[in-house]
Coordinates of C-alpha atoms in Angstrom, one line a residue:
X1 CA 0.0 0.0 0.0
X2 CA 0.9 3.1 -0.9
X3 CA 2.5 5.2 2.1
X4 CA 0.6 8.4 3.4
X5 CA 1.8 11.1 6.1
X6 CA 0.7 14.4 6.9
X7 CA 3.3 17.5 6.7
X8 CA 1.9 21.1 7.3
X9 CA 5.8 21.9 6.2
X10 CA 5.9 20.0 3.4
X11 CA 8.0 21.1 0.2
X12 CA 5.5 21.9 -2.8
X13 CA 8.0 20.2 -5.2
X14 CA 7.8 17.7 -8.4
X15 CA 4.4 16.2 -8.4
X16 CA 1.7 18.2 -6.7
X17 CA -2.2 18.0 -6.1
X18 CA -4.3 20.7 -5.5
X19 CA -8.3 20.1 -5.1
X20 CA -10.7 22.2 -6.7
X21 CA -14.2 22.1 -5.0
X22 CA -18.1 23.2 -6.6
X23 CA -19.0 25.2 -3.7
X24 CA -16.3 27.3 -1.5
X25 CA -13.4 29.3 -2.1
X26 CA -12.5 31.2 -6.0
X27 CA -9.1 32.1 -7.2
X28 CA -8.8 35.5 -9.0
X29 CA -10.1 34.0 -12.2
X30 CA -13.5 33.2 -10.1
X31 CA -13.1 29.1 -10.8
X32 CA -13.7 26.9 -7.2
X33 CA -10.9 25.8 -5.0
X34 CA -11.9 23.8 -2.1
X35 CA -12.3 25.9 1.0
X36 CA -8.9 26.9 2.6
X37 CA -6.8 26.2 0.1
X38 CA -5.5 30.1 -1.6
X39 CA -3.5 29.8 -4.2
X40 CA -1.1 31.9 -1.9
X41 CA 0.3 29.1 -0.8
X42 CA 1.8 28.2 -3.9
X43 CA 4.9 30.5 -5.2
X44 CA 3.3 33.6 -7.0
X45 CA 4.0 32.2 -10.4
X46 CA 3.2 29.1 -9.8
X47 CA -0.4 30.1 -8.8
X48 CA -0.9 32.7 -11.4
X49 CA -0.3 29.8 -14.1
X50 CA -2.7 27.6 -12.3
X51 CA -5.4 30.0 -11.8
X52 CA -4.8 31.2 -15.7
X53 CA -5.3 27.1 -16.3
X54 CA -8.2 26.8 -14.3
X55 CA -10.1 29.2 -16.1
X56 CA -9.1 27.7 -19.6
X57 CA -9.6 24.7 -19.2
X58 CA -13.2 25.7 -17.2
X59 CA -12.2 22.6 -14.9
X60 CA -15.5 22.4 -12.6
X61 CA -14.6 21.1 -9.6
X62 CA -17.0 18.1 -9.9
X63 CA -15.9 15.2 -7.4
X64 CA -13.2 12.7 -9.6
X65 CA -12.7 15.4 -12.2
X66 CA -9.0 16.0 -13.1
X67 CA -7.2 18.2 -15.0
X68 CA -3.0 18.3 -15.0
X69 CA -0.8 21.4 -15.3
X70 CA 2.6 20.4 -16.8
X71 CA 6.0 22.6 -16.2
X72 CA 8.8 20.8 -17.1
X73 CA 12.0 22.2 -15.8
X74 CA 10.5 23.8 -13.4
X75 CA 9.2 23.2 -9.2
X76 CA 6.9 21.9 -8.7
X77 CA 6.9 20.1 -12.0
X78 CA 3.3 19.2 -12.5
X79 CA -0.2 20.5 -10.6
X80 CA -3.2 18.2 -10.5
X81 CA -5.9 19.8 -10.3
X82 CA -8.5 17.0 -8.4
X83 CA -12.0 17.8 -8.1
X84 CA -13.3 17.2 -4.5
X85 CA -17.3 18.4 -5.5
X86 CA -18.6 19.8 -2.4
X87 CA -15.9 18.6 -0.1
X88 CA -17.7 16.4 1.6
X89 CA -15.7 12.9 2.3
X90 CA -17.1 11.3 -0.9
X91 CA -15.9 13.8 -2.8
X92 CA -12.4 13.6 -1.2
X93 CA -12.7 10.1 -1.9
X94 CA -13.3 10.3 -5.6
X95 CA -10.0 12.8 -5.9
X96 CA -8.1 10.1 -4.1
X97 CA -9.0 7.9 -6.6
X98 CA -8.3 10.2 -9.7
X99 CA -4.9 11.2 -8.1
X100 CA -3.7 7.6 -7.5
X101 CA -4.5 6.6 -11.5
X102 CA -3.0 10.4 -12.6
X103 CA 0.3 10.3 -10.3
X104 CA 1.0 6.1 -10.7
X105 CA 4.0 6.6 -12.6
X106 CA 5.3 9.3 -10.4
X107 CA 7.3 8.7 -6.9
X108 CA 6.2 11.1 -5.0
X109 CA 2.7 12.8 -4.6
X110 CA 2.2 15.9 -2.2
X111 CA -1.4 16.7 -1.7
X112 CA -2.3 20.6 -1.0
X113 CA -4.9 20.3 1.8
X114 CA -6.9 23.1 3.5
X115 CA -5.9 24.0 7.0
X116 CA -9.2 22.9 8.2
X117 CA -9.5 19.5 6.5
X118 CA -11.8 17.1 8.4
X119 CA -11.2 14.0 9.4
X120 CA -14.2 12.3 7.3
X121 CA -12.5 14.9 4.2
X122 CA -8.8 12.8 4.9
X123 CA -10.2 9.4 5.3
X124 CA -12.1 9.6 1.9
X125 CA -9.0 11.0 0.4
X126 CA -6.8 8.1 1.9
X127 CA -9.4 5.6 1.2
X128 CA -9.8 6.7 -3.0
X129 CA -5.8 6.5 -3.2
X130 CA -5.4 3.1 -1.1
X131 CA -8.1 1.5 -3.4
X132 CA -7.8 3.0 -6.2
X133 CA -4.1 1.9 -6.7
X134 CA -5.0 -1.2 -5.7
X135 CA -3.4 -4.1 -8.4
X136 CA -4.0 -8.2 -8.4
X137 CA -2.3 -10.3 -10.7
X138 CA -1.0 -13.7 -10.7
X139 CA 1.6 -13.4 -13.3
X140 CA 4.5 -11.1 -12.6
X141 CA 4.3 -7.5 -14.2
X142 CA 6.5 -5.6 -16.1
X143 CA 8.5 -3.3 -14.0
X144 CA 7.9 -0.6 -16.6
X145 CA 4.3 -1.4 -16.4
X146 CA 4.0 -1.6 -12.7
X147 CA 2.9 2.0 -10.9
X148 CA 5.7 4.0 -9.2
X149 CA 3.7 5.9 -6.7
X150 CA 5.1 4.8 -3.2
X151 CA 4.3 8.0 -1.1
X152 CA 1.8 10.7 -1.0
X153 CA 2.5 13.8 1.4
X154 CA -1.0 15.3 2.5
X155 CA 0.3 18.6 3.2
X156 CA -1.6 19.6 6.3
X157 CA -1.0 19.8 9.9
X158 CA -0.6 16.3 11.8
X159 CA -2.8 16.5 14.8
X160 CA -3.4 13.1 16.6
X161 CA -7.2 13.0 15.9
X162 CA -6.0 12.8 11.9
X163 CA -3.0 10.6 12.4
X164 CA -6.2 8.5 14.1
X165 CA -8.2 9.1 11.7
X166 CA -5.9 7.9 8.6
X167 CA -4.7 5.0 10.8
X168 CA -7.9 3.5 10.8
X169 CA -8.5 4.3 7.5
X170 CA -5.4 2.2 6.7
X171 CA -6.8 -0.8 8.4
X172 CA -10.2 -0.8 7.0
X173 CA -8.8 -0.2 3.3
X174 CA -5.7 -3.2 4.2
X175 CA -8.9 -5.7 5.1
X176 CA -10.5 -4.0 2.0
X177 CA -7.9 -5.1 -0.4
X178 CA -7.3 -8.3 1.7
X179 CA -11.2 -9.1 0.3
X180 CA -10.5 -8.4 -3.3
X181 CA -7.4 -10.5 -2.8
X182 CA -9.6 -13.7 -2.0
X183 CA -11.8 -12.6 -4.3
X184 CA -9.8 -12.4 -7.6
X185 CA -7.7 -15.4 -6.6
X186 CA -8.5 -17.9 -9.3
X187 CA -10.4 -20.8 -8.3
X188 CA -7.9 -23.5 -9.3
X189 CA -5.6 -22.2 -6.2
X190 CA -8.5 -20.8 -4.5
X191 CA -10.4 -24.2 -2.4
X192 CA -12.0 -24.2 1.0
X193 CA -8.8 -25.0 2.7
X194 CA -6.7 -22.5 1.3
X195 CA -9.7 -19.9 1.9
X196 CA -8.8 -21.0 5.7
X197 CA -5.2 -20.9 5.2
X198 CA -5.4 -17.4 4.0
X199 CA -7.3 -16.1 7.2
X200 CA -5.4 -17.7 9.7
X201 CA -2.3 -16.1 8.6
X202 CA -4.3 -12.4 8.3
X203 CA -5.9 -13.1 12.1
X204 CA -4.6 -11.2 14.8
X205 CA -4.4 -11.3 18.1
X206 CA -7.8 -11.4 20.0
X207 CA -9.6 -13.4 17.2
X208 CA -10.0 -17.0 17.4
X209 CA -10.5 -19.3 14.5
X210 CA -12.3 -22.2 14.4
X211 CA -12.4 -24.6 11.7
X212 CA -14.9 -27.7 10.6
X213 CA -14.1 -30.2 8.2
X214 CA -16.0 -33.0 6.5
X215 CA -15.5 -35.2 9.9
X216 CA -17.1 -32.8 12.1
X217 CA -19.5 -31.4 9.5
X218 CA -20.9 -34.5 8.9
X219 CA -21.4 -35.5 12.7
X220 CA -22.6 -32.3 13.6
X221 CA -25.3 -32.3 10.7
X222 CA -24.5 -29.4 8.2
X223 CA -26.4 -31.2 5.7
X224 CA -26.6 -28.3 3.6
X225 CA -22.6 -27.7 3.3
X226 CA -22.1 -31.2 2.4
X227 CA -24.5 -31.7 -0.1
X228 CA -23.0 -28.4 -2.2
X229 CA -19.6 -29.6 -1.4
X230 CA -19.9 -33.3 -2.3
X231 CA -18.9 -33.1 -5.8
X232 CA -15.5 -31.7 -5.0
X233 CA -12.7 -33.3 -4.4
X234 CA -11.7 -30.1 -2.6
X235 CA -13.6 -30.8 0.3
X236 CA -16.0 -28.2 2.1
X237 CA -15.1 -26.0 5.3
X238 CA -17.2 -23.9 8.0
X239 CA -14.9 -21.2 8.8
X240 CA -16.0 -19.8 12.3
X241 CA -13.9 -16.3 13.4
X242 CA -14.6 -14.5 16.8
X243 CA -13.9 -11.1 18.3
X244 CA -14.7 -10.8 21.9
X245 CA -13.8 -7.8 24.1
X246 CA -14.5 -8.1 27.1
X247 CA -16.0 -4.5 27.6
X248 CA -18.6 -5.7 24.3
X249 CA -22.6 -5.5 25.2
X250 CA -23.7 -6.6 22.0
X251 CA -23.1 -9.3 19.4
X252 CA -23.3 -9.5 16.0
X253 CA -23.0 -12.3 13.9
X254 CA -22.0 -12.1 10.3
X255 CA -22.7 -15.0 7.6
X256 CA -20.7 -14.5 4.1
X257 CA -21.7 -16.9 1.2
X258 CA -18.1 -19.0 0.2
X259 CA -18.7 -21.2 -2.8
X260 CA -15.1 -20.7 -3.5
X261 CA -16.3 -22.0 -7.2
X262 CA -19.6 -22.2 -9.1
X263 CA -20.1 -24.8 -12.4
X264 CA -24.1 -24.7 -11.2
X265 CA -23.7 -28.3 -10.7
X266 CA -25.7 -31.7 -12.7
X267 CA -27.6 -28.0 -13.5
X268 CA -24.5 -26.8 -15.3
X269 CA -24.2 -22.9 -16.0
X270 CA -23.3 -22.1 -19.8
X271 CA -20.0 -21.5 -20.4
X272 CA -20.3 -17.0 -20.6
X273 CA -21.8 -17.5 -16.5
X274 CA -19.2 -19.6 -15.4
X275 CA -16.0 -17.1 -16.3
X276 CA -16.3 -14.8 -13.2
X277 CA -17.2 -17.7 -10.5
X278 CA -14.4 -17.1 -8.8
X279 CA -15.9 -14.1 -7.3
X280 CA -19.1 -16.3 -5.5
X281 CA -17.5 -16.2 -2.1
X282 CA -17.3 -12.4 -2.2
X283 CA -19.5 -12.3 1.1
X284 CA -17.5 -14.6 2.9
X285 CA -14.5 -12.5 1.8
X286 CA -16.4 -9.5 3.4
X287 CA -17.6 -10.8 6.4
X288 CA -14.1 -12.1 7.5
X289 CA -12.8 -8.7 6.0
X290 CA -14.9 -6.9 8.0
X291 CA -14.6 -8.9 11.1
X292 CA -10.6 -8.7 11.0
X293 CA -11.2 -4.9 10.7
X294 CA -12.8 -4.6 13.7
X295 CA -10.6 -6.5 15.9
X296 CA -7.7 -4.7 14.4
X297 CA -9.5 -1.3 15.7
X298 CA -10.4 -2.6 18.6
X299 CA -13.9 -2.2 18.3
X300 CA -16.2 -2.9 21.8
X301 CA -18.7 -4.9 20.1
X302 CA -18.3 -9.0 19.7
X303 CA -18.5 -10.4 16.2
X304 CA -18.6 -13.4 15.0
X305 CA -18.3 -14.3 11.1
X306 CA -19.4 -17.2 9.7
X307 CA -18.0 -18.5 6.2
X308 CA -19.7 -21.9 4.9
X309 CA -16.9 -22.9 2.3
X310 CA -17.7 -25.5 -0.7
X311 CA -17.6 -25.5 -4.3
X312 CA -19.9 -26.5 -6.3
X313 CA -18.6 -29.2 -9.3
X314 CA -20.0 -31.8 -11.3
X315 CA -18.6 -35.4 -10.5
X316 CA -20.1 -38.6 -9.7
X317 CA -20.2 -37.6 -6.1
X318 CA -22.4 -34.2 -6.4
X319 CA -25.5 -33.3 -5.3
X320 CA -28.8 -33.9 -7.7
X321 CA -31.8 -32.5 -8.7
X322 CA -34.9 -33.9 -6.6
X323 CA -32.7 -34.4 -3.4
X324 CA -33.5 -33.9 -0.3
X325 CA -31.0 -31.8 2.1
X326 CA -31.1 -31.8 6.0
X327 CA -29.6 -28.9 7.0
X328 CA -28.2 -28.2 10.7
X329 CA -31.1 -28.0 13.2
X330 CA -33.1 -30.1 10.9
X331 CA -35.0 -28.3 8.5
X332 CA -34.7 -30.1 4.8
X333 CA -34.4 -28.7 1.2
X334 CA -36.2 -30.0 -2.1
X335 CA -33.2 -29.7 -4.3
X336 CA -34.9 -27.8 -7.6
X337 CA -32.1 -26.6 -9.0
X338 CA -28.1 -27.2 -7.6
X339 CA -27.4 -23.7 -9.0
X340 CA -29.2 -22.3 -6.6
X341 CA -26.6 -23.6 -3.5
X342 CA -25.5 -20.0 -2.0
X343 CA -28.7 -20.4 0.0
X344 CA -28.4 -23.8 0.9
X345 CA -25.1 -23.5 2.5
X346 CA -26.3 -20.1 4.6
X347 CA -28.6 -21.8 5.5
X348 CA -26.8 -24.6 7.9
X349 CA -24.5 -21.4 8.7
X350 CA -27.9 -19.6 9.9
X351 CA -29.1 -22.1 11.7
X352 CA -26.0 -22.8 13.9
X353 CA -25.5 -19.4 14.5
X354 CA -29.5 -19.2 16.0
X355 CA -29.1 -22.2 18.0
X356 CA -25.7 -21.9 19.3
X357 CA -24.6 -18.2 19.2
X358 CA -26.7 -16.3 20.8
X359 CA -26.1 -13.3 18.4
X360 CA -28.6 -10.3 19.0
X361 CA -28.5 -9.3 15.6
X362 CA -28.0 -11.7 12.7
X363 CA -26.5 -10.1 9.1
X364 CA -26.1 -12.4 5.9
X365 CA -24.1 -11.3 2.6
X366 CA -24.0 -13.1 -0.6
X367 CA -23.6 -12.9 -4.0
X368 CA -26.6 -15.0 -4.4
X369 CA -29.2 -14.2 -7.4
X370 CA -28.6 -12.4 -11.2
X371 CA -31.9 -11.3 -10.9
X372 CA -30.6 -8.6 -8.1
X373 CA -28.9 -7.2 -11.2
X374 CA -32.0 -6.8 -13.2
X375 CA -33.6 -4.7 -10.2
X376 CA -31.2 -2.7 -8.9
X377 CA -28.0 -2.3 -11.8
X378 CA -24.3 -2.9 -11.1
X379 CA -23.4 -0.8 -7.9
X380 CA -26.1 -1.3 -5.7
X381 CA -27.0 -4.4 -2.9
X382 CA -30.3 -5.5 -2.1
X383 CA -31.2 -5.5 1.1
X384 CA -34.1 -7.4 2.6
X385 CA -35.4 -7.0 6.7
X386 CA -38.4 -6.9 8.5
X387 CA -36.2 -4.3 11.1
X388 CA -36.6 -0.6 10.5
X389 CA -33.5 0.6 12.7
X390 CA -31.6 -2.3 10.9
X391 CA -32.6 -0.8 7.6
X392 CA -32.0 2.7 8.7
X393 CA -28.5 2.0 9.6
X394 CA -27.1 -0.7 7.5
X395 CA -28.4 1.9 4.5
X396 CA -26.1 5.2 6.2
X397 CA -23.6 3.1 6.4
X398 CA -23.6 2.1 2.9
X399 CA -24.1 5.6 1.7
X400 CA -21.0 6.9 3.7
X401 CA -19.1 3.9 2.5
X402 CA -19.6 4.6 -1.3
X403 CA -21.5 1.2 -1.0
X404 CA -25.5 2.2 -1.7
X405 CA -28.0 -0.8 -0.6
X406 CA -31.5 -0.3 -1.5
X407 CA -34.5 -2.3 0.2
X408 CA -36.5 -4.6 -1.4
X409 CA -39.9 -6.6 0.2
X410 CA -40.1 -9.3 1.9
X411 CA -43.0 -9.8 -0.1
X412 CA -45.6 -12.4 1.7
X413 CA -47.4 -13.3 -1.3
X414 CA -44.4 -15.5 -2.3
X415 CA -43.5 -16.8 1.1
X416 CA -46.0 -20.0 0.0
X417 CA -44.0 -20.3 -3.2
X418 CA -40.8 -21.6 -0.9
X419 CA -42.3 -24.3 0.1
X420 CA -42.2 -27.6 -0.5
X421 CA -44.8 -31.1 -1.2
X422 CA -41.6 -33.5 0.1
X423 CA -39.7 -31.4 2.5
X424 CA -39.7 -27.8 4.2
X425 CA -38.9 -25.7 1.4
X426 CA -38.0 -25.5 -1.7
X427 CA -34.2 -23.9 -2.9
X428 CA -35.2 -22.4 -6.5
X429 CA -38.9 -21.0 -6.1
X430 CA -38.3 -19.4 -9.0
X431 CA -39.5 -15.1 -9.8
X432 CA -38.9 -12.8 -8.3
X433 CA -35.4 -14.5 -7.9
X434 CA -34.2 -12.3 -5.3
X435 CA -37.2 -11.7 -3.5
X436 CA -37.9 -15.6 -2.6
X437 CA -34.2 -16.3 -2.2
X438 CA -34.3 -13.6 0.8
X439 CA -37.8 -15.6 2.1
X440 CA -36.1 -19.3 1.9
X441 CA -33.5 -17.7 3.8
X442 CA -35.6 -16.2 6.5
X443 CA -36.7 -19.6 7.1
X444 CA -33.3 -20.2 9.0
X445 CA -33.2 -16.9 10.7
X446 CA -35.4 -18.4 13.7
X447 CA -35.9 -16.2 16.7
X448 CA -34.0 -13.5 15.0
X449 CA -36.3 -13.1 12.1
X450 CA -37.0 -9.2 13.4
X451 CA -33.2 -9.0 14.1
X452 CA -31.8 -9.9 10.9
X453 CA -30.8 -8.6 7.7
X454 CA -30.4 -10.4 4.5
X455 CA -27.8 -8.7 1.8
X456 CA -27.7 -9.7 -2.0
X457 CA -24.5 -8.4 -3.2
X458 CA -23.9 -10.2 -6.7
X459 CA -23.3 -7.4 -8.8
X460 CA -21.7 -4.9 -6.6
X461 CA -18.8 -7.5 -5.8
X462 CA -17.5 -7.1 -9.5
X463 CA -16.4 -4.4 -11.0
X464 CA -16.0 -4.2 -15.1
X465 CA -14.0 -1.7 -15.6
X466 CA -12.1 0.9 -13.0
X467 CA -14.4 3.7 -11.3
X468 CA -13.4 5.6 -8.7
X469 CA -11.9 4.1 -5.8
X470 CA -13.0 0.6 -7.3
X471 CA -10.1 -1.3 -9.9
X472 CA -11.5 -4.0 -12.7
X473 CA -12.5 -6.9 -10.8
X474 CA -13.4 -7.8 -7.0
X475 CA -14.6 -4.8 -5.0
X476 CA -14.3 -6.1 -1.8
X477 CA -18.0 -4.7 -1.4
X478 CA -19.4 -4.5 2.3
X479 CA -15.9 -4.4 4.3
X480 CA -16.4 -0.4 4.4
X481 CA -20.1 -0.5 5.3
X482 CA -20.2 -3.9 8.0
X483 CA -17.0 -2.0 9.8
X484 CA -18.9 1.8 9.6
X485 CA -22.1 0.3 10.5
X486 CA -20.8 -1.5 13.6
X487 CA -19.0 1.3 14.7
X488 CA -22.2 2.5 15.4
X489 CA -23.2 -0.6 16.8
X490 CA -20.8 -0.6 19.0

């Protein structure tokens, strides 16, 4: 990651940024500059060039807009000009993200920051660069292709509520990247057991891991987690991780969706929906993201994340169409379709955490249904709960994360259609895809039915193209929002 520290002495030479905001603050020419940052602080001709370049190049200040002022043979020897919209921290963020793609070949970066930046303003700007540069790849790059930028200087004052500030910053985007990590790994090195191995080594001190294998799957009944699993010769995992201080009055349990790869099973995908199934253990990724986050911050609330681990293959062993699963705590599954096995593995992961957890509040993520897609486009989660304050918050979170969820129903006129004329329910009930995946799920929410939220987060997971603070491929989507949200929690 990219190293960031604050100078208010810093030396405006090579590379420098300076943000231009829509609302406060003009230089002479009458263009925005974001509030407290004069182009007096710049050497007089330095800041009559960039206030002549402002105005020709009518740069608007709109958040991730970014214009660059070159002077070669001269210091500083390039101004980015970085629009931070209306300053508030996701416009910072969005300039973070345009400066880390604009400066990547450089070495350096100093930032220009107003005297009175805010915390929130310096955690969106660390936050755009330390995801925005982020870069995966399994073969080994060129080194003239590789970015450069090692440092960034924020040139502002280094009180200790913004040295706080950017260290926690710093841990939530490390856990971030950590997610898209997982995430991107291809699924040929990416199994259950390596999914495990990975976590171990990231857990820190205060968090305990515990791990069930076939053995102790099978004797404890997670029905559901074998049956998906089966037709692997990489065998399936329940990855359990706990954070418990003691000072904590409130637990939260989170469940992520790990099928660490998806072929749809005897109910084969085509070939197009199979290219990106790596990414269908993106919750799981975020839950354990999230919950390392926490413990790294110290956070007074106990979590525990819950990662059911299986992939889903085609073989001799696997799982058919017309089963019948019981799950842990005995509730069984008409097997319709076996690409519909996200749900059938939360499901035993639900039900354990009910029965044996105790968790006052009970959060699921997956990347569980295309249809999600259809309603709600490419950046946004669904979000399903009978809980109003769960909504409420969970949604603010998300918003402040750059992460938007939107509420769909729990519509009741399809809760019949989830059922089942051999067993309990049914796992493909068919349209509205995402509506009765969220009401088999409730199914294994139990007691905590008014306490828990489910999250569809297929589309947001994967990125196309770069945008913003997010890089082509895994997102890492719900570390930021789980970590903000139980802050509040907390």
């Amino acid at each position: 990651m990219i190293s960031i520290r604050l100078d208010g002495a810093a030396e405006l030479a090579g590379t420098v940024a300076c943000p231009v905001g829509t609302a406060e603050g003009e230089s002479a020419a009458g263009t925005p500059l974001a509030a407290g940052t004069p182009l007096a602080v710049l050497p007089s001709d330095v800041a009559a060039e960039v206030d002549a370049f402002l105005a020709a190049t009518e740069h608007k200040g709109s958040a991730g807009a970014l214009q660059t002022l070159p002077r070669p043979l001269r210091e500083p020897s390039k101004v980015l000009l970085a629009g931070v919209g209306s300053g508030d921290e996701a416009g910072w963020r969005a300039a973070g993200a345009a400066l880390a793609r604009a400066a990547a070949k450089e070495s350096v970066l100093t930032v220009l920051a107003p005297a009175d930046l805010t915390d929130a303003a310096l955690r969106g700007l660390a936050e755009g660069l330390w995801l925005a540069s982020y870069r995966f790849r399994v073969a080994e790059e060129k080194p003239e292709a590789a970015p450069k930028l090692a440092e960034v200087v924020v040139a502002v004052e280094a009180t200790p509520e913004r040295e706080a500030a950017l260290a926690a910053t710093r841990i939530v985007a490390g856990h971030t990247r950590f997610a898209r990590d997982l995430t991107n790994t291809p699924s040929l090195t990416k199994t259950p057991e390596w999914f495990v191995r990975q976590v171990r080594e990231r857990a820190g001190d205060g968090v305990t891991v515990t791990v069930r294998e076939r053995e102790q799957l099978e004797a404890e009944g997670f029905g559901g987690i074998l049956a998906v699993g089966g037709g692997s010769v990489n065998e399936p995992r329940l990855l359990e991780l706990s954070w418990s201080p003691a000072d904590a009055t409130t637990h939260v349990v989170l469940v992520g969706k790990g099928i660490t790869y998806d072929t749809g099973g005897i109910d084969i995908k085509p070939n197009d929906a199979m290219q990106l199934m790596r990414k269908d253990m993106g919750g799981a990724a975020a839950v354990v993201g999230a919950l390392l986050a926490v413990a790294d911050l110290g956070l007074p609330v106990r979590v525990t994340a819950l990662a059911p681990l299986a992939e889903n293959m085609v073989s001799g062993s696997a799982w058919r169409p017309g089963d019948v699963v019981t799950h842990y705590g005995g509730l069984t599954s008409e097997v319709r379709s076996t690409d519909a096995e996200g749900r059938v593995v939360l499901g035993d992961a639900m039900a354990y955490a009910v029965e044996n957890l105790g968790p006052d509040l009970l959060i699921d993520l997956a990347t569980l249904t295309g249809a999600s897609r259809i309603a709600l486009g490419k950046k946004t989660a669904a979000l399903f709960s009978a809980n109003e304050e769960l909504i409420g918050g969970l949604t603010a979170a998300g918003a402040a994360a750059g992460e938007p969820l939107w509420r769909l129903p729990l519509a009741e006129e399809y809760a019949g259609d989830v059922s089942s004329d051999i067993a309990d329910l049914d796992n493909a009930a068919g349209n509205p895809g995402t509506i009765t995946a969220a009401l088999y799920l409730r199914e294994f929410a139990g007691s905590l039915r008014d306490r828990w939220v489910h999250i569809d987060m297929s589309s947001p997971a994967w990125s196309a193209s770069p945008d913003a603070e997010l890089t082509k491929g895994a997102t890492g989507w719900g570390v930021r929002t789980l970590v903000r949200w139980l802050t509040t929690v907390a």
